PDB file of N, CA and C in Angstrom:
ATOM      1  N   MET A   7      -1.636  -4.852 -17.570  1.00 88.00           N
ATOM      2  CA  MET A   7      -1.469  -6.033 -16.841  1.00 88.00           C
ATOM      3  C   MET A   7      -2.809  -6.739 -16.666  1.00 88.00           C
ATOM      4  N   ASN A   8      -2.456  -8.075 -16.444  1.00 94.00           N
ATOM      5  CA  ASN A   8      -3.595  -9.064 -16.129  1.00 94.00           C
ATOM      6  C   ASN A   8      -4.438  -9.206 -15.088  1.00 94.00           C
ATOM      7  N   LEU A   9      -5.387  -9.894 -14.610  1.00 94.00           N
ATOM      8  CA  LEU A   9      -5.799  -9.546 -13.396  1.00 94.00           C
ATOM      9  C   LEU A   9      -5.018 -10.685 -12.560  1.00 94.00           C
ATOM     10  N   ASN A  10      -4.246 -11.218 -13.169  1.00 95.00           N
ATOM     11  CA  ASN A  10      -3.188 -12.271 -12.366  1.00 95.00           C
ATOM     12  C   ASN A  10      -2.071 -11.635 -11.819  1.00 95.00           C
ATOM     13  N   GLN A  11      -1.759 -10.819 -12.625  1.00 97.00           N
ATOM     14  CA  GLN A  11      -0.858  -9.710 -12.406  1.00 97.00           C
ATOM     15  C   GLN A  11      -1.060  -8.694 -11.472  1.00 97.00           C
ATOM     16  N   ILE A  12      -2.438  -8.467 -11.321  1.00 96.00           N
ATOM     17  CA  ILE A  12      -2.812  -6.882 -10.640  1.00 96.00           C
ATOM     18  C   ILE A  12      -2.673  -7.802  -8.924  1.00 96.00           C
ATOM     19  N   THR A  13      -3.132  -8.949  -8.876  1.00 97.00           N
ATOM     20  CA  THR A  13      -3.391  -9.829  -7.645  1.00 97.00           C
ATOM     21  C   THR A  13      -1.955  -9.994  -7.268  1.00 97.00           C
ATOM     22  N   THR A  14      -1.198 -10.490  -7.957  1.00 97.00           N
ATOM     23  CA  THR A  14       0.122 -10.817  -7.388  1.00 97.00           C
ATOM     24  C   THR A  14       0.467  -9.391  -6.920  1.00 97.00           C
ATOM     25  N   ARG A  15       0.490  -8.520  -7.734  1.00 98.00           N
ATOM     26  CA  ARG A  15       1.551  -6.958  -7.417  1.00 98.00           C
ATOM     27  C   ARG A  15       0.731  -6.437  -6.347  1.00 98.00           C
ATOM     28  N   HIS A  16      -0.522  -6.773  -6.088  1.00 98.00           N
ATOM     29  CA  HIS A  16      -1.160  -6.195  -4.982  1.00 98.00           C
ATOM     30  C   HIS A  16      -1.100  -6.892  -3.751  1.00 98.00           C
ATOM     31  N   LYS A  17      -0.873  -8.093  -3.904  1.00 98.00           N
ATOM     32  CA  LYS A  17      -0.444  -8.907  -2.596  1.00 98.00           C
ATOM     33  C   LYS A  17       1.630  -8.446  -2.232  1.00 98.00           C
ATOM     34  N   GLU A  18       2.242  -8.373  -3.018  1.00 98.00           N
ATOM     35  CA  GLU A  18       3.364  -7.834  -3.111  1.00 98.00           C
ATOM     36  C   GLU A  18       3.208  -6.586  -2.325  1.00 98.00           C
ATOM     37  N   LEU A  19       2.562  -5.752  -2.744  1.00 97.00           N
ATOM     38  CA  LEU A  19       2.315  -4.161  -2.302  1.00 97.00           C
ATOM     39  C   LEU A  19       2.122  -4.232  -0.751  1.00 97.00           C
ATOM     40  N   GLU A  20       0.802  -5.306  -0.379  1.00 97.00           N
ATOM     41  CA  GLU A  20       0.240  -5.228   0.854  1.00 97.00           C
ATOM     42  C   GLU A  20       1.204  -5.469   1.818  1.00 97.00           C
ATOM     43  N   THR A  21       2.110  -6.799   1.454  1.00 97.00           N
ATOM     44  CA  THR A  21       3.557  -7.355   2.030  1.00 97.00           C
ATOM     45  C   THR A  21       4.405  -6.312   2.752  1.00 97.00           C
ATOM     46  N   ASN A  22       4.530  -5.174   1.647  1.00 95.00           N
ATOM     47  CA  ASN A  22       5.379  -3.917   1.778  1.00 95.00           C
ATOM     48  C   ASN A  22       4.909  -3.485   2.981  1.00 95.00           C
ATOM     49  N   ILE A  23       3.817  -2.764   2.814  1.00 95.00           N
ATOM     50  CA  ILE A  23       3.078  -1.772   3.221  1.00 95.00           C
ATOM     51  C   ILE A  23       2.959  -2.255   4.907  1.00 95.00           C
ATOM     52  N   GLN A  24       2.477  -4.079   5.125  1.00 95.00           N
ATOM     53  CA  GLN A  24       2.565  -4.447   6.370  1.00 95.00           C
ATOM     54  C   GLN A  24       4.337  -4.590   7.120  1.00 95.00           C
ATOM     55  N   GLN A  25       4.860  -4.470   6.400  1.00 92.00           N
ATOM     56  CA  GLN A  25       6.487  -4.958   6.599  1.00 92.00           C
ATOM     57  C   GLN A  25       6.641  -3.261   7.443  1.00 92.00           C
ATOM     58  N   ALA A  26       6.364  -2.498   6.599  1.00 90.00           N
ATOM     59  CA  ALA A  26       6.399  -0.809   6.819  1.00 90.00           C
ATOM     60  C   ALA A  26       6.103  -0.711   8.290  1.00 90.00           C
ATOM     61  N   PHE A  27       4.498  -0.564   8.250  1.00 89.00           N
ATOM     62  CA  PHE A  27       3.937  -0.709   9.503  1.00 89.00           C
ATOM     63  C   PHE A  27       4.074  -1.216  10.795  1.00 89.00           C
ATOM     64  N   GLU A  28       4.568  -2.759  10.457  1.00 88.00           N
ATOM     65  CA  GLU A  28       5.514  -3.217  11.731  1.00 88.00           C
ATOM     66  C   GLU A  28       6.785  -2.895  12.291  1.00 88.00           C
ATOM     67  N   SER A  29       7.688  -2.394  11.162  1.00 84.00           N
ATOM     68  CA  SER A  29       8.767  -1.604  11.643  1.00 84.00           C
ATOM     69  C   SER A  29       8.218  -0.626  12.252  1.00 84.00           C
ATOM     70  N   LEU A  30       7.210   0.406  11.549  1.00 81.00           N
ATOM     71  CA  LEU A  30       7.043   1.839  12.555  1.00 81.00           C
ATOM     72  C   LEU A  30       6.830   1.253  13.827  1.00 81.00           C
ATOM     73  N   LYS A  31       5.596   0.106  14.074  1.00 81.00           N
ATOM     74  CA  LYS A  31       4.956   0.158  15.671  1.00 81.00           C
ATOM     75  C   LYS A  31       5.858  -0.200  16.626  1.00 81.00           C
ATOM     76  N   GLY A  32       7.240  -0.798  15.576  1.00 78.00           N
ATOM     77  CA  GLY A  32       8.299  -1.322  16.256  1.00 78.00           C
ATOM     78  C   GLY A  32       8.867  -0.513  17.092  1.00 78.00           C
ATOM     79  N   LYS A  33       8.786   0.682  16.603  1.00 70.00           N
ATOM     80  CA  LYS A  33       9.779   1.866  16.966  1.00 70.00           C
ATOM     81  C   LYS A  33       9.949   2.445  18.378  1.00 70.00           C
ATOM     82  N   GLY A  34       8.071   2.653  18.670  1.00 63.00           N
ATOM     83  CA  GLY A  34       8.071   2.890  19.973  1.00 63.00           C
ATOM     84  C   GLY A  34       8.048   4.275  19.638  1.00 63.00           C
ATOM     85  N   SER A  35       8.691   4.926  20.588  1.00 64.00           N
ATOM     86  CA  SER A  35       8.591   6.735  20.694  1.00 64.00           C
ATOM     87  C   SER A  35       9.974   7.170  19.746  1.00 64.00           C
ATOM     88  N   PHE A  36       9.954   8.075  19.148  1.00 62.00           N
ATOM     89  CA  PHE A  36      10.934   8.506  18.617  1.00 62.00           C
ATOM     90  C   PHE A  36      11.879   9.554  19.540  1.00 62.00           C
ATOM     91  N   ASN A  37      13.389   9.483  19.075  1.00 66.00           N
ATOM     92  CA  ASN A  37      13.998  10.153  19.652  1.00 66.00           C
ATOM     93  C   ASN A  37      14.411  11.444  18.862  1.00 66.00           C
ATOM     94  N   PRO A  38      14.566  12.915  19.391  1.00 68.00           N
ATOM     95  CA  PRO A  38      14.752  14.185  18.729  1.00 68.00           C
ATOM     96  C   PRO A  38      15.426  13.731  17.469  1.00 68.00           C
ATOM     97  N   MET A  39      16.271  13.016  17.743  1.00 68.00           N
ATOM     98  CA  MET A  39      17.330  13.129  16.089  1.00 68.00           C
ATOM     99  C   MET A  39      17.079  12.159  15.055  1.00 68.00           C
ATOM    100  N   SER A  40      16.290  11.096  15.329  1.00 66.00           N
ATOM    101  CA  SER A  40      15.441  10.526  14.542  1.00 66.00           C
ATOM    102  C   SER A  40      14.183  11.579  13.649  1.00 66.00           C
ATOM    103  N   LEU A  41      13.882  12.563  14.727  1.00 65.00           N
ATOM    104  CA  LEU A  41      12.805  13.230  14.134  1.00 65.00           C
ATOM    105  C   LEU A  41      13.877  14.685  12.982  1.00 65.00           C
ATOM    106  N   MET A  42      14.599  15.081  13.544  1.00 69.00           N
ATOM    107  CA  MET A  42      15.552  15.689  12.881  1.00 69.00           C
ATOM    108  C   MET A  42      15.590  15.071  11.484  1.00 69.00           C
ATOM    109  N   LYS A  43      16.285  13.941  11.296  1.00 70.00           N
ATOM    110  CA  LYS A  43      16.937  13.123  10.562  1.00 70.00           C
ATOM    111  C   LYS A  43      15.750  13.342   9.304  1.00 70.00           C
ATOM    112  N   LEU A  44      14.532  12.788   9.660  1.00 69.00           N
ATOM    113  CA  LEU A  44      12.711  12.542   9.210  1.00 69.00           C
ATOM    114  C   LEU A  44      13.255  13.720   8.101  1.00 69.00           C
ATOM    115  N   VAL A  45      13.389  15.214   8.639  1.00 70.00           N
ATOM    116  CA  VAL A  45      13.142  16.022   7.871  1.00 70.00           C
ATOM    117  C   VAL A  45      14.070  16.872   7.508  1.00 70.00           C
ATOM    118  N   SER A  46      15.290  16.490   7.466  1.00 68.00           N
ATOM    119  CA  SER A  46      16.548  16.822   7.345  1.00 68.00           C
ATOM    120  C   SER A  46      16.589  17.225   5.812  1.00 68.00           C
ATOM    121  N   GLY A  47      17.069  18.735   5.563  1.00 69.00           N
ATOM    122  CA  GLY A  47      17.261  19.115   4.195  1.00 69.00           C
ATOM    123  C   GLY A  47      15.869  19.664   3.823  1.00 69.00           C
ATOM    124  N   GLY A  48      14.516  19.682   4.258  1.00 71.00           N
ATOM    125  CA  GLY A  48      13.687  20.175   3.668  1.00 71.00           C
ATOM    126  C   GLY A  48      12.881  18.777   3.221  1.00 71.00           C
ATOM    127  N   ASP A  49      13.337  17.557   2.852  1.00 75.00           N
ATOM    128  CA  ASP A  49      12.546  16.407   2.024  1.00 75.00           C
ATOM    129  C   ASP A  49      12.395  15.938   3.191  1.00 75.00           C
ATOM    130  N   LEU A  50      11.280  14.502   3.080  1.00 77.00           N
ATOM    131  CA  LEU A  50      11.047  13.708   4.230  1.00 77.00           C
ATOM    132  C   LEU A  50      11.839  12.423   3.995  1.00 77.00           C
ATOM    133  N   ASN A  51      12.466  12.464   4.725  1.00 78.00           N
ATOM    134  CA  ASN A  51      13.290  11.258   4.932  1.00 78.00           C
ATOM    135  C   ASN A  51      12.730  10.101   5.510  1.00 78.00           C
ATOM    136  N   LEU A  52      12.157   8.637   4.617  1.00 81.00           N
ATOM    137  CA  LEU A  52      11.366   7.879   5.785  1.00 81.00           C
ATOM    138  C   LEU A  52      12.357   6.805   6.187  1.00 81.00           C
ATOM    139  N   GLY A  53      13.711   6.800   5.493  1.00 81.00           N
ATOM    140  CA  GLY A  53      14.602   6.358   5.838  1.00 81.00           C
ATOM    141  C   GLY A  53      15.318   6.269   7.418  1.00 81.00           C
ATOM    142  N   ALA A  54      15.104   7.103   7.564  1.00 75.00           N
ATOM    143  CA  ALA A  54      15.121   7.645   9.430  1.00 75.00           C
ATOM    144  C   ALA A  54      14.647   7.019   9.936  1.00 75.00           C
ATOM    145  N   LEU A  55      13.369   6.810   9.684  1.00 76.00           N
ATOM    146  CA  LEU A  55      12.430   6.012  10.178  1.00 76.00           C
ATOM    147  C   LEU A  55      12.488   4.456  10.049  1.00 76.00           C
ATOM    148  N   GLY A  56      13.246   3.930   9.366  1.00 79.00           N
ATOM    149  CA  GLY A  56      13.459   2.546   8.546  1.00 79.00           C
ATOM    150  C   GLY A  56      12.439   2.188   7.907  1.00 79.00           C
ATOM    151  N   LEU A  57      11.800   3.063   7.302  1.00 84.00           N
ATOM    152  CA  LEU A  57      10.796   3.053   6.249  1.00 84.00           C
ATOM    153  C   LEU A  57      11.282   2.893   4.614  1.00 84.00           C
ATOM    154  N   PRO A  58      10.660   2.084   4.256  1.00 88.00           N
ATOM    155  CA  PRO A  58      11.262   2.045   2.696  1.00 88.00           C
ATOM    156  C   PRO A  58      11.055   3.470   1.787  1.00 88.00           C
ATOM    157  N   GLU A  59      12.177   4.343   1.022  1.00 88.00           N
ATOM    158  CA  GLU A  59      12.086   5.645   0.892  1.00 88.00           C
ATOM    159  C   GLU A  59      10.622   5.689  -0.126  1.00 88.00           C
ATOM    160  N   ASN A  60      10.191   4.630  -1.054  1.00 92.00           N
ATOM    161  CA  ASN A  60       9.022   4.633  -1.964  1.00 92.00           C
ATOM    162  C   ASN A  60       7.883   4.255  -1.244  1.00 92.00           C
ATOM    163  N   LEU A  61       7.464   4.231   0.325  1.00 93.00           N
ATOM    164  CA  LEU A  61       6.577   4.095   0.709  1.00 93.00           C
ATOM    165  C   LEU A  61       5.402   4.579   0.304  1.00 93.00           C
ATOM    166  N   PHE A  62       5.156   6.059  -0.245  1.00 93.00           N
ATOM    167  CA  PHE A  62       4.350   6.814  -0.534  1.00 93.00           C
ATOM    168  C   PHE A  62       3.701   6.224  -2.081  1.00 93.00           C
ATOM    169  N   GLU A  63       4.907   5.875  -2.962  1.00 96.00           N
ATOM    170  CA  GLU A  63       4.356   5.602  -3.997  1.00 96.00           C
ATOM    171  C   GLU A  63       3.652   3.935  -3.820  1.00 96.00           C
ATOM    172  N   GLU A  64       4.276   3.420  -2.873  1.00 96.00           N
ATOM    173  CA  GLU A  64       3.655   1.999  -3.114  1.00 96.00           C
ATOM    174  C   GLU A  64       2.285   2.054  -2.685  1.00 96.00           C
ATOM    175  N   LEU A  65       1.830   3.307  -1.698  1.00 97.00           N
ATOM    176  CA  LEU A  65       0.429   3.265  -1.044  1.00 97.00           C
ATOM    177  C   LEU A  65      -0.265   3.384  -2.022  1.00 97.00           C
ATOM    178  N   ALA A  66       0.061   4.612  -3.204  1.00 97.00           N
ATOM    179  CA  ALA A  66      -0.557   5.267  -4.212  1.00 97.00           C
ATOM    180  C   ALA A  66      -0.955   4.025  -5.362  1.00 97.00           C
ATOM    181  N   GLU A  67       0.372   3.356  -5.563  1.00 98.00           N
ATOM    182  CA  GLU A  67      -0.024   1.942  -6.505  1.00 98.00           C
ATOM    183  C   GLU A  67      -1.134   0.803  -5.489  1.00 98.00           C
ATOM    184  N   TYR A  68      -0.751   0.700  -4.671  1.00 98.00           N
ATOM    185  CA  TYR A  68      -1.809  -0.165  -3.632  1.00 98.00           C
ATOM    186  C   TYR A  68      -3.237   0.246  -3.375  1.00 98.00           C
ATOM    187  N   GLN A  69      -3.455   1.523  -3.785  1.00 98.00           N
ATOM    188  CA  GLN A  69      -5.038   2.279  -3.700  1.00 98.00           C
ATOM    189  C   GLN A  69      -5.399   2.231  -5.237  1.00 98.00           C
ATOM    190  N   ALA A  70      -4.557   2.596  -6.150  1.00 98.00           N
ATOM    191  CA  ALA A  70      -4.747   2.565  -7.375  1.00 98.00           C
ATOM    192  C   ALA A  70      -4.999   0.811  -7.791  1.00 98.00           C
ATOM    193  N   LEU A  71      -4.349  -0.252  -7.486  1.00 98.00           N
ATOM    194  CA  LEU A  71      -4.836  -1.600  -7.686  1.00 98.00           C
ATOM    195  C   LEU A  71      -6.251  -2.153  -6.840  1.00 98.00           C
ATOM    196  N   SER A  72      -6.241  -1.583  -5.770  1.00 98.00           N
ATOM    197  CA  SER A  72      -7.402  -2.023  -4.350  1.00 98.00           C
ATOM    198  C   SER A  72      -8.620  -1.160  -5.600  1.00 98.00           C
ATOM    199  N   ALA A  73      -8.616  -0.229  -6.108  1.00 98.00           N
ATOM    200  CA  ALA A  73      -9.775   0.037  -6.736  1.00 98.00           C
ATOM    201  C   ALA A  73      -9.578  -0.398  -8.053  1.00 98.00           C
ATOM    202  N   THR A  74      -9.380  -0.946  -8.721  1.00 97.00           N
ATOM    203  CA  THR A  74      -9.384  -1.884 -10.206  1.00 97.00           C
ATOM    204  C   THR A  74      -9.852  -3.261  -9.651  1.00 97.00           C
ATOM    205  N   LEU A  75      -9.211  -3.501  -8.562  1.00 97.00           N
ATOM    206  CA  LEU A  75     -10.091  -5.238  -7.939  1.00 97.00           C
ATOM    207  C   LEU A  75     -11.225  -4.676  -7.697  1.00 97.00           C
ATOM    208  N   ARG A  76     -11.951  -3.748  -6.646  1.00 97.00           N
ATOM    209  CA  ARG A  76     -13.028  -3.231  -6.521  1.00 97.00           C
ATOM    210  C   ARG A  76     -14.069  -3.298  -7.862  1.00 97.00           C
ATOM    211  N   GLY A  77     -13.178  -2.646  -8.952  1.00 96.00           N
ATOM    212  CA  GLY A  77     -14.339  -2.800  -9.963  1.00 96.00           C
ATOM    213  C   GLY A  77     -14.487  -3.817 -10.684  1.00 96.00           C
ATOM    214  N   VAL A  78     -13.581  -4.851 -11.062  1.00 95.00           N
ATOM    215  CA  VAL A  78     -13.688  -6.050 -11.179  1.00 95.00           C
ATOM    216  C   VAL A  78     -14.701  -7.236 -10.434  1.00 95.00           C
ATOM    217  N   ALA A  79     -14.491  -6.808  -9.025  1.00 95.00           N
ATOM    218  CA  ALA A  79     -15.507  -7.203  -8.329  1.00 95.00           C
ATOM    219  C   ALA A  79     -16.805  -7.002  -8.463  1.00 95.00           C
ATOM    220  N   GLU A  80     -17.127  -5.796  -8.298  1.00 95.00           N
ATOM    221  CA  GLU A  80     -18.235  -5.347  -8.721  1.00 95.00           C
ATOM    222  C   GLU A  80     -18.785  -5.745 -10.179  1.00 95.00           C
ATOM    223  N   LYS A  81     -18.332  -5.981 -11.128  1.00 95.00           N
ATOM    224  CA  LYS A  81     -18.532  -6.457 -12.529  1.00 95.00           C
ATOM    225  C   LYS A  81     -19.128  -7.881 -12.261  1.00 95.00           C
ATOM    226  N   VAL A  82     -18.404  -8.604 -11.595  1.00 94.00           N
ATOM    227  CA  VAL A  82     -18.201  -9.889 -11.260  1.00 94.00           C
ATOM    228  C   VAL A  82     -19.657 -10.257 -10.556  1.00 94.00           C
ATOM    229  N   ALA A  83     -19.855  -9.233  -9.332  1.00 93.00           N
ATOM    230  CA  ALA A  83     -21.135  -9.631  -8.596  1.00 93.00           C
ATOM    231  C   ALA A  83     -22.758  -8.920  -9.758  1.00 93.00           C
ATOM    232  N   ALA A  84     -22.116  -7.791 -10.470  1.00 93.00           N
ATOM    233  CA  ALA A  84     -23.085  -7.483 -11.357  1.00 93.00           C
ATOM    234  C   ALA A  84     -23.683  -8.926 -12.260  1.00 93.00           C
ATOM    235  N   LYS A  85     -22.636  -9.458 -12.620  1.00 92.00           N
ATOM    236  CA  LYS A  85     -23.216 -10.764 -13.800  1.00 92.00           C
ATOM    237  C   LYS A  85     -23.377 -11.758 -13.283  1.00 92.00           C
ATOM    238  N   MET A  86     -22.973 -11.857 -11.953  1.00 91.00           N
ATOM    239  CA  MET A  86     -23.832 -13.109 -10.820  1.00 91.00           C
ATOM    240  C   MET A  86     -25.193 -12.525 -10.979  1.00 91.00           C
ATOM    241  N   GLY A  87     -25.484 -11.500 -10.490  1.00 87.00           N
ATOM    242  CA  GLY A  87     -26.923 -11.102 -10.117  1.00 87.00           C
ATOM    243  C   GLY A  87     -28.062 -11.070 -11.134  1.00 87.00           C
ATOM    244  N   GLU A  88     -27.336 -11.250 -12.265  1.00 79.00           N
ATOM    245  CA  GLU A  88     -28.116 -11.135 -13.442  1.00 79.00           C
ATOM    246  C   GLU A  88     -28.313 -12.534 -13.987  1.00 79.00           C
ATOM    247  N   SER A  89     -27.333 -13.527 -13.902  1.00 77.00           N
ATOM    248  CA  SER A  89     -27.417 -14.412 -14.016  1.00 77.00           C
ATOM    249  C   SER A  89     -28.386 -15.251 -12.859  1.00 77.00           C
ATOM    250  N   ALA A  90     -28.398 -15.030 -12.018  1.00 73.00           N
ATOM    251  CA  ALA A  90     -29.303 -15.407 -10.783  1.00 73.00           C
ATOM    252  C   ALA A  90     -30.690 -15.178 -11.201  1.00 73.00           C
ATOM    253  N   HIS A  91     -30.863 -14.020 -12.007  1.00 65.00           N
ATOM    254  CA  HIS A  91     -32.066 -13.238 -12.380  1.00 65.00           C
ATOM    255  C   HIS A  91     -32.865 -13.706 -13.507  1.00 65.00           C
ATOM    256  N   ALA A  92     -32.158 -14.262 -14.499  1.00 57.00           N
ATOM    257  CA  ALA A  92     -32.351 -14.703 -16.033  1.00 57.00           C
ATOM    258  C   ALA A  92     -33.148 -16.317 -15.868  1.00 57.00           C
TER     259      ALA A  92
END
């Protein structure tokens, strides 16, 4: 992935995560049936809360891309510091 692809995907994930947060925030209190559906069959059913089923995967990908972007920013900052002292 090049830097443009990384930043584009990072923005997409950020939007998806924000939408999931707003959806969860808009639910207010949960009724017992929603909570039962959430853990039905022993699996975590995020769809019962109106959340995307792949939320945890997207959070993990977002975290990984954030670390990559932070690394790039640190390298750029270091290069800028070297240039300023040269």
